[in-house]
């Protein structure tokens, strides 16, 4: 039980309320259950209508369900998009490594897709997810957008 | 007063609670005051560190303050980014029209920037705004992401 609680502990970042995960005896602890993977329905017309760029890519925003916090942005090609909708986990195409990656497969910080949207000109996607683990950013921050302009944070690629 | 109320009326979209804008006599109606434009502090080091792409552009997500709803995504070059931070209004570079545009200047659906963020690899920006008028999308929807995969909505550029 202790191990599972550690796995699902959420790192509280600045300004975010700390979530208490204390187990309550004699009560079924839904909070400690792992998230459920659910495929997202789609049609081939929807996939065909996505305006992939010259490199066959489209930016995908990942937003946290409930808080609506923007967690990260990464790129999808047609295959990554189909994998995401079919598996209910976020799949991306890494432009630098030139390979597919499923978010959280190495870090454990998995994303369980609850809904997917396309914008009015169909060149940006938005996925609402349940974020497992410590968060979406490789730095350990919950969101990749943890530095504000004028905040005194050190800019640069981290 | 009637004219100003009409200007600031917010279009309720599906699933969004209707905001009542009824004036209360003998009470100062803060709700009807136009949003305040506030410049966002920034340093030249922050601007220099932004990873603009080969075309000198970076995608900018616009998110609504309070609801955290993702409203739209558009592109900024260095100059559009500086204008946005300096003026406190969202400025973009139109790739199709090859010109600067300030959101809402023709439609009246202005965006008042309250904070700006850059992500961990500095190639995506996020702006939290107060959205004036009916919303961010040219279709009249509050958000450009109004169609979900599998929802039965008609896909395609609108």
CSV table of C-alpha atoms in Angstrom, one decimal:
chain,number,residue,atom,x,y,z
A,1,UNK,CA,0.0,0.0,0.0
A,2,UNK,CA,2.8,2.3,0.9
A,3,UNK,CA,4.5,1.7,-2.4
A,4,UNK,CA,1.3,2.4,-4.4
A,5,UNK,CA,0.7,5.6,-2.5
A,6,UNK,CA,4.2,6.7,-3.4
A,7,UNK,CA,3.7,5.9,-7.1
A,8,UNK,CA,0.6,8.1,-7.3
A,9,UNK,CA,1.8,10.9,-5.1
A,10,UNK,CA,1.4,14.2,-6.8
A,11,UNK,CA,4.2,16.7,-6.5
A,12,UNK,CA,2.8,20.0,-5.3
A,13,UNK,CA,4.3,22.9,-7.3
A,14,UNK,CA,4.2,26.6,-6.3
A,15,UNK,CA,0.8,28.0,-6.0
A,16,UNK,CA,-0.9,24.6,-6.4
A,17,UNK,CA,-2.9,23.3,-3.4
A,18,UNK,CA,-1.4,20.3,-1.8
A,19,UNK,CA,-3.6,17.2,-2.3
A,20,UNK,CA,-3.9,15.0,0.8
A,21,UNK,CA,-3.6,11.3,0.0
A,22,UNK,CA,-3.9,10.0,3.5
A,23,UNK,CA,-5.6,6.6,3.5
A,24,UNK,CA,-8.9,6.4,5.5
A,25,UNK,CA,-9.3,3.0,7.2
A,26,UNK,CA,-12.6,1.1,6.6
A,27,UNK,CA,-13.1,3.0,3.4
A,28,UNK,CA,-12.4,1.9,-0.1
A,29,UNK,CA,-9.7,4.1,-1.4
A,30,UNK,CA,-10.7,5.0,-5.0
A,31,UNK,CA,-8.0,7.6,-4.9
A,32,UNK,CA,-5.3,5.0,-5.0
A,33,UNK,CA,-6.7,3.1,-7.9
A,34,UNK,CA,-4.6,3.4,-11.1
A,35,UNK,CA,-6.4,5.4,-13.8
A,36,UNK,CA,-8.4,3.5,-16.4
A,37,UNK,CA,-7.3,3.4,-20.1
A,38,UNK,CA,-10.3,4.3,-22.4
A,39,UNK,CA,-10.1,4.5,-26.2
A,40,UNK,CA,-11.5,7.7,-27.7
A,41,UNK,CA,-14.1,7.2,-30.5
A,42,UNK,CA,-13.1,8.8,-33.9
A,43,UNK,CA,-13.9,8.5,-37.6
A,44,UNK,CA,-11.5,8.2,-40.5
A,45,UNK,CA,-13.1,11.5,-41.9
A,46,UNK,CA,-11.9,13.3,-38.8
A,47,UNK,CA,-8.3,12.0,-39.2
A,48,UNK,CA,-8.4,12.8,-42.9
A,49,UNK,CA,-9.4,16.3,-42.2
A,50,UNK,CA,-6.5,17.1,-39.8
A,51,UNK,CA,-4.2,19.6,-41.5
A,52,UNK,CA,-0.8,18.1,-40.9
A,53,UNK,CA,2.1,20.4,-41.9
A,54,UNK,CA,4.7,19.9,-44.6
A,55,UNK,CA,6.5,17.5,-42.2
A,56,UNK,CA,3.3,15.5,-41.6
A,57,UNK,CA,3.0,16.9,-38.1
A,58,UNK,CA,0.5,18.8,-36.0
A,59,UNK,CA,1.0,20.3,-32.5
A,60,UNK,CA,-1.0,18.7,-29.7
A,61,UNK,CA,-1.7,20.5,-26.5
A,62,UNK,CA,-2.1,18.3,-23.4
A,63,UNK,CA,-4.4,19.7,-20.7
A,64,UNK,CA,-5.2,18.3,-17.3
A,65,UNK,CA,-8.8,17.2,-16.7
A,66,UNK,CA,-10.4,19.0,-13.8
A,67,UNK,CA,-7.8,21.8,-13.3
A,68,UNK,CA,-7.7,22.6,-17.0
A,69,UNK,CA,-3.9,23.3,-16.5
A,70,UNK,CA,-2.0,23.2,-19.8
A,71,UNK,CA,0.6,20.5,-19.1
A,72,UNK,CA,2.7,20.3,-22.3
A,73,UNK,CA,2.8,20.5,-26.1
A,74,UNK,CA,4.3,17.9,-28.4
A,75,UNK,CA,3.9,16.8,-32.0
A,76,UNK,CA,1.8,14.1,-33.6
A,77,UNK,CA,1.8,12.6,-37.0
A,78,UNK,CA,-1.1,10.7,-38.4
A,79,UNK,CA,0.0,7.4,-36.8
A,80,UNK,CA,0.7,9.0,-33.4
A,81,UNK,CA,-2.8,10.5,-33.5
A,82,UNK,CA,-4.5,7.2,-34.3
A,83,UNK,CA,-2.4,5.4,-31.6
A,84,UNK,CA,-3.5,8.1,-29.1
A,85,UNK,CA,-7.2,7.7,-29.9
A,86,UNK,CA,-7.1,3.9,-30.2
A,87,UNK,CA,-5.1,3.3,-27.0
A,88,UNK,CA,-6.3,6.2,-24.8
A,89,UNK,CA,-2.7,7.1,-24.0
A,90,UNK,CA,-0.7,10.0,-25.5
A,91,UNK,CA,1.6,9.1,-28.4
A,92,UNK,CA,3.9,11.6,-30.0
A,93,UNK,CA,6.5,11.8,-32.8
A,94,UNK,CA,9.8,13.0,-31.5
A,95,UNK,CA,11.3,15.4,-34.1
A,96,UNK,CA,14.8,15.2,-32.6
A,97,UNK,CA,15.0,11.5,-32.0
A,98,UNK,CA,12.8,10.7,-35.0
A,99,UNK,CA,10.8,8.0,-33.2
A,100,UNK,CA,7.4,7.5,-31.6
A,101,UNK,CA,7.1,7.9,-27.8
A,102,UNK,CA,4.3,7.1,-25.5
A,103,UNK,CA,4.3,9.6,-22.7
A,104,UNK,CA,5.2,8.1,-19.3
A,105,UNK,CA,6.5,4.7,-20.6
A,106,UNK,CA,9.9,5.3,-19.1
A,107,UNK,CA,9.1,8.0,-16.5
A,108,UNK,CA,5.9,6.5,-15.2
A,109,UNK,CA,4.2,9.9,-15.7
A,110,UNK,CA,1.5,8.4,-18.0
A,111,UNK,CA,-1.4,10.4,-19.5
A,112,UNK,CA,-4.8,8.8,-19.8
A,113,UNK,CA,-6.8,10.5,-22.5
A,114,UNK,CA,-10.4,11.5,-21.6
A,115,UNK,CA,-11.2,13.7,-24.7
A,116,UNK,CA,-9.6,15.0,-27.9
A,117,UNK,CA,-10.5,18.1,-29.8
A,118,UNK,CA,-9.4,19.7,-33.1
A,119,UNK,CA,-9.5,23.5,-33.7
A,120,UNK,CA,-11.5,25.5,-36.3
A,121,UNK,CA,-8.8,25.2,-39.0
A,122,UNK,CA,-7.8,21.7,-37.9
A,123,UNK,CA,-4.1,22.4,-37.5
A,124,UNK,CA,-3.9,22.1,-33.7
A,125,UNK,CA,-5.1,19.3,-31.4
A,126,UNK,CA,-6.1,19.4,-27.8
A,127,UNK,CA,-6.2,16.4,-25.5
A,128,UNK,CA,-7.7,16.4,-22.0
A,129,UNK,CA,-5.9,13.8,-19.8
A,130,UNK,CA,-5.7,12.4,-16.4
A,131,UNK,CA,-2.0,12.9,-15.5
A,132,UNK,CA,-0.4,10.1,-13.5
A,133,UNK,CA,2.8,10.4,-11.5
A,134,UNK,CA,4.6,13.6,-10.7
A,135,UNK,CA,3.5,15.5,-13.8
A,136,UNK,CA,4.1,16.1,-17.5
A,137,UNK,CA,7.5,17.9,-17.5
A,138,UNK,CA,10.8,16.1,-17.5
A,139,UNK,CA,12.1,18.6,-15.0
A,140,UNK,CA,9.7,17.3,-12.3
A,141,UNK,CA,7.3,20.3,-12.6
A,142,UNK,CA,3.7,19.4,-13.1
A,143,UNK,CA,3.5,21.6,-16.3
A,144,UNK,CA,6.2,22.4,-18.8
A,145,UNK,CA,4.9,26.1,-18.6
A,146,UNK,CA,6.3,26.7,-15.1
A,147,UNK,CA,8.3,29.9,-15.9
A,148,UNK,CA,6.5,33.2,-16.4
A,149,UNK,CA,7.9,36.2,-18.3
A,150,UNK,CA,9.2,38.8,-15.8
A,151,UNK,CA,9.1,36.3,-12.9
A,152,UNK,CA,12.8,36.3,-12.3
A,153,UNK,CA,13.1,32.7,-13.5
A,154,UNK,CA,16.2,31.8,-15.5
A,155,UNK,CA,15.2,31.5,-19.2
A,156,UNK,CA,16.7,28.9,-21.5
A,157,UNK,CA,16.2,25.2,-22.5
A,158,UNK,CA,16.2,23.0,-19.5
B,1,UNK,CA,-25.3,51.8,-20.7
B,2,UNK,CA,-27.3,49.5,-22.9
B,3,UNK,CA,-24.7,49.8,-25.6
B,4,UNK,CA,-21.9,48.9,-23.2
B,5,UNK,CA,-23.8,45.9,-21.8
B,6,UNK,CA,-24.2,44.6,-25.3
B,7,UNK,CA,-20.5,45.0,-26.1
B,8,UNK,CA,-19.5,43.0,-23.1
B,9,UNK,CA,-22.1,40.3,-23.3
B,10,UNK,CA,-20.6,36.9,-23.2
B,11,UNK,CA,-22.0,34.2,-25.5
B,12,UNK,CA,-22.9,31.1,-23.4
B,13,UNK,CA,-21.7,28.0,-25.3
B,14,UNK,CA,-22.9,24.5,-24.5
B,15,UNK,CA,-22.0,23.2,-21.1
B,16,UNK,CA,-20.8,26.6,-19.9
B,17,UNK,CA,-22.8,28.3,-17.2
B,18,UNK,CA,-24.7,31.4,-18.3
B,19,UNK,CA,-23.4,34.5,-16.7
B,20,UNK,CA,-26.0,36.9,-15.6
B,21,UNK,CA,-25.2,40.5,-16.5
B,22,UNK,CA,-28.3,42.2,-15.1
B,23,UNK,CA,-27.5,45.7,-13.7
B,24,UNK,CA,-28.2,46.2,-10.1
B,25,UNK,CA,-29.5,49.7,-9.3
B,26,UNK,CA,-27.7,51.7,-6.7
B,27,UNK,CA,-24.6,49.5,-7.0
B,28,UNK,CA,-21.5,50.3,-8.9
B,29,UNK,CA,-21.4,47.8,-11.8
B,30,UNK,CA,-17.8,46.6,-11.9
B,31,UNK,CA,-18.9,43.9,-14.2
B,32,UNK,CA,-19.7,46.3,-17.0
B,33,UNK,CA,-16.3,48.1,-16.9
B,34,UNK,CA,-14.1,47.4,-19.8
B,35,UNK,CA,-11.0,45.2,-19.0
B,36,UNK,CA,-7.8,47.1,-18.1
B,37,UNK,CA,-4.8,46.8,-20.4
B,38,UNK,CA,-1.6,46.0,-18.4
B,39,UNK,CA,1.9,45.5,-19.9
B,40,UNK,CA,3.7,42.3,-18.9
B,41,UNK,CA,7.2,42.6,-17.5
B,42,UNK,CA,9.9,40.8,-19.4
B,43,UNK,CA,13.7,40.9,-20.0
B,44,UNK,CA,15.6,40.8,-23.3
B,45,UNK,CA,17.3,37.6,-22.0
B,46,UNK,CA,13.9,36.0,-22.0
B,47,UNK,CA,13.1,37.1,-25.5
B,48,UNK,CA,16.6,36.0,-26.7
B,49,UNK,CA,16.1,32.6,-25.2
B,50,UNK,CA,12.8,31.8,-27.1
B,51,UNK,CA,13.4,29.1,-29.7
B,52,UNK,CA,11.8,30.5,-32.8
B,53,UNK,CA,11.6,28.0,-35.6
B,54,UNK,CA,13.2,28.2,-39.1
B,55,UNK,CA,10.5,30.7,-40.1
B,56,UNK,CA,11.1,32.8,-37.0
B,57,UNK,CA,7.8,31.7,-35.4
B,58,UNK,CA,6.7,30.1,-32.2
B,59,UNK,CA,3.2,28.7,-31.4
B,60,UNK,CA,1.3,30.7,-28.7
B,61,UNK,CA,-1.5,29.1,-26.8
B,62,UNK,CA,-4.1,31.5,-25.4
B,63,UNK,CA,-5.9,30.4,-22.3
B,64,UNK,CA,-8.7,32.1,-20.5
B,65,UNK,CA,-8.0,33.4,-17.0
B,66,UNK,CA,-10.2,31.8,-14.4
B,67,UNK,CA,-11.8,29.0,-16.4
B,68,UNK,CA,-8.4,27.9,-17.8
B,69,UNK,CA,-10.2,27.1,-21.0
B,70,UNK,CA,-7.8,26.8,-24.0
B,71,UNK,CA,-9.2,29.5,-26.4
B,72,UNK,CA,-7.0,29.4,-29.5
B,73,UNK,CA,-3.4,28.9,-30.8
B,74,UNK,CA,-1.7,31.3,-33.2
B,75,UNK,CA,1.9,32.1,-34.2
B,76,UNK,CA,4.2,34.9,-32.9
B,77,UNK,CA,7.5,36.1,-34.3
B,78,UNK,CA,9.9,38.1,-32.1
B,79,UNK,CA,8.2,41.4,-32.8
B,80,UNK,CA,4.7,40.0,-32.2
B,81,UNK,CA,5.9,38.6,-28.8
B,82,UNK,CA,7.4,42.0,-27.8
B,83,UNK,CA,4.3,43.8,-28.8
B,84,UNK,CA,2.1,41.4,-26.8
B,85,UNK,CA,4.2,41.9,-23.7
B,86,UNK,CA,4.6,45.6,-24.1
B,87,UNK,CA,0.9,46.4,-24.9
B,88,UNK,CA,-0.8,43.7,-22.9
B,89,UNK,CA,-2.9,42.7,-25.9
B,90,UNK,CA,-2.3,39.6,-28.0
B,91,UNK,CA,-0.4,40.2,-31.3
B,92,UNK,CA,0.3,37.5,-33.8
B,93,UNK,CA,1.9,37.0,-37.2
B,94,UNK,CA,-0.5,35.7,-39.8
B,95,UNK,CA,1.3,33.1,-41.9
B,96,UNK,CA,-1.3,33.2,-44.6
B,97,UNK,CA,-1.8,37.0,-44.8
B,98,UNK,CA,1.9,37.7,-43.9
B,99,UNK,CA,1.0,40.5,-41.6
B,100,UNK,CA,0.7,41.3,-37.9
B,101,UNK,CA,-2.7,41.2,-36.3
B,102,UNK,CA,-3.9,42.3,-32.9
B,103,UNK,CA,-6.7,39.9,-31.8
B,104,UNK,CA,-10.0,41.6,-31.6
B,105,UNK,CA,-9.1,44.8,-33.4
B,106,UNK,CA,-11.7,44.2,-36.1
B,107,UNK,CA,-14.1,41.8,-34.3
B,108,UNK,CA,-14.0,43.5,-30.9
B,109,UNK,CA,-13.2,40.2,-29.3
B,110,UNK,CA,-10.0,41.6,-27.6
B,111,UNK,CA,-7.7,39.6,-25.3
B,112,UNK,CA,-6.2,41.3,-22.3
B,113,UNK,CA,-3.0,39.5,-21.3
B,114,UNK,CA,-2.7,38.8,-17.6
B,115,UNK,CA,0.4,36.5,-17.7
B,116,UNK,CA,2.8,34.9,-20.2
B,117,UNK,CA,4.7,31.6,-19.9
B,118,UNK,CA,7.4,29.8,-21.9
B,119,UNK,CA,7.8,26.0,-21.7
B,120,UNK,CA,10.9,24.0,-20.7
B,121,UNK,CA,12.4,23.9,-24.2
B,122,UNK,CA,11.3,27.4,-24.9
B,123,UNK,CA,9.5,26.6,-28.2
B,124,UNK,CA,5.9,27.1,-27.1
B,125,UNK,CA,4.4,30.1,-25.4
B,126,UNK,CA,1.3,30.3,-23.2
B,127,UNK,CA,-0.7,33.5,-22.5
B,128,UNK,CA,-3.4,33.8,-19.9
B,129,UNK,CA,-5.9,36.4,-21.0
B,130,UNK,CA,-9.2,38.1,-20.1
B,131,UNK,CA,-11.3,37.5,-23.2
B,132,UNK,CA,-13.6,40.3,-24.2
B,133,UNK,CA,-16.6,40.0,-26.5
B,134,UNK,CA,-18.2,36.7,-27.6
B,135,UNK,CA,-15.0,34.7,-27.6
B,136,UNK,CA,-11.8,33.8,-29.4
B,137,UNK,CA,-13.0,31.8,-32.4
B,138,UNK,CA,-14.0,33.5,-35.7
B,139,UNK,CA,-17.0,31.1,-35.8
B,140,UNK,CA,-18.6,32.7,-32.8
B,141,UNK,CA,-17.6,29.8,-30.5
B,142,UNK,CA,-15.8,30.8,-27.3
B,143,UNK,CA,-12.9,28.5,-28.0
B,144,UNK,CA,-11.5,27.3,-31.3
B,145,UNK,CA,-11.5,23.8,-29.9
B,146,UNK,CA,-15.3,23.3,-30.0
B,147,UNK,CA,-15.3,20.0,-31.8
B,148,UNK,CA,-14.4,16.7,-30.1
B,149,UNK,CA,-13.2,13.5,-31.9
B,150,UNK,CA,-16.1,11.1,-32.1
B,151,UNK,CA,-18.7,13.7,-31.1
B,152,UNK,CA,-20.5,13.6,-34.4
B,153,UNK,CA,-19.4,17.1,-35.3
B,154,UNK,CA,-18.5,17.7,-39.0
B,155,UNK,CA,-14.8,17.9,-39.3
B,156,UNK,CA,-13.0,20.3,-41.7
B,157,UNK,CA,-11.7,23.8,-41.9
B,158,UNK,CA,-14.4,26.3,-40.9
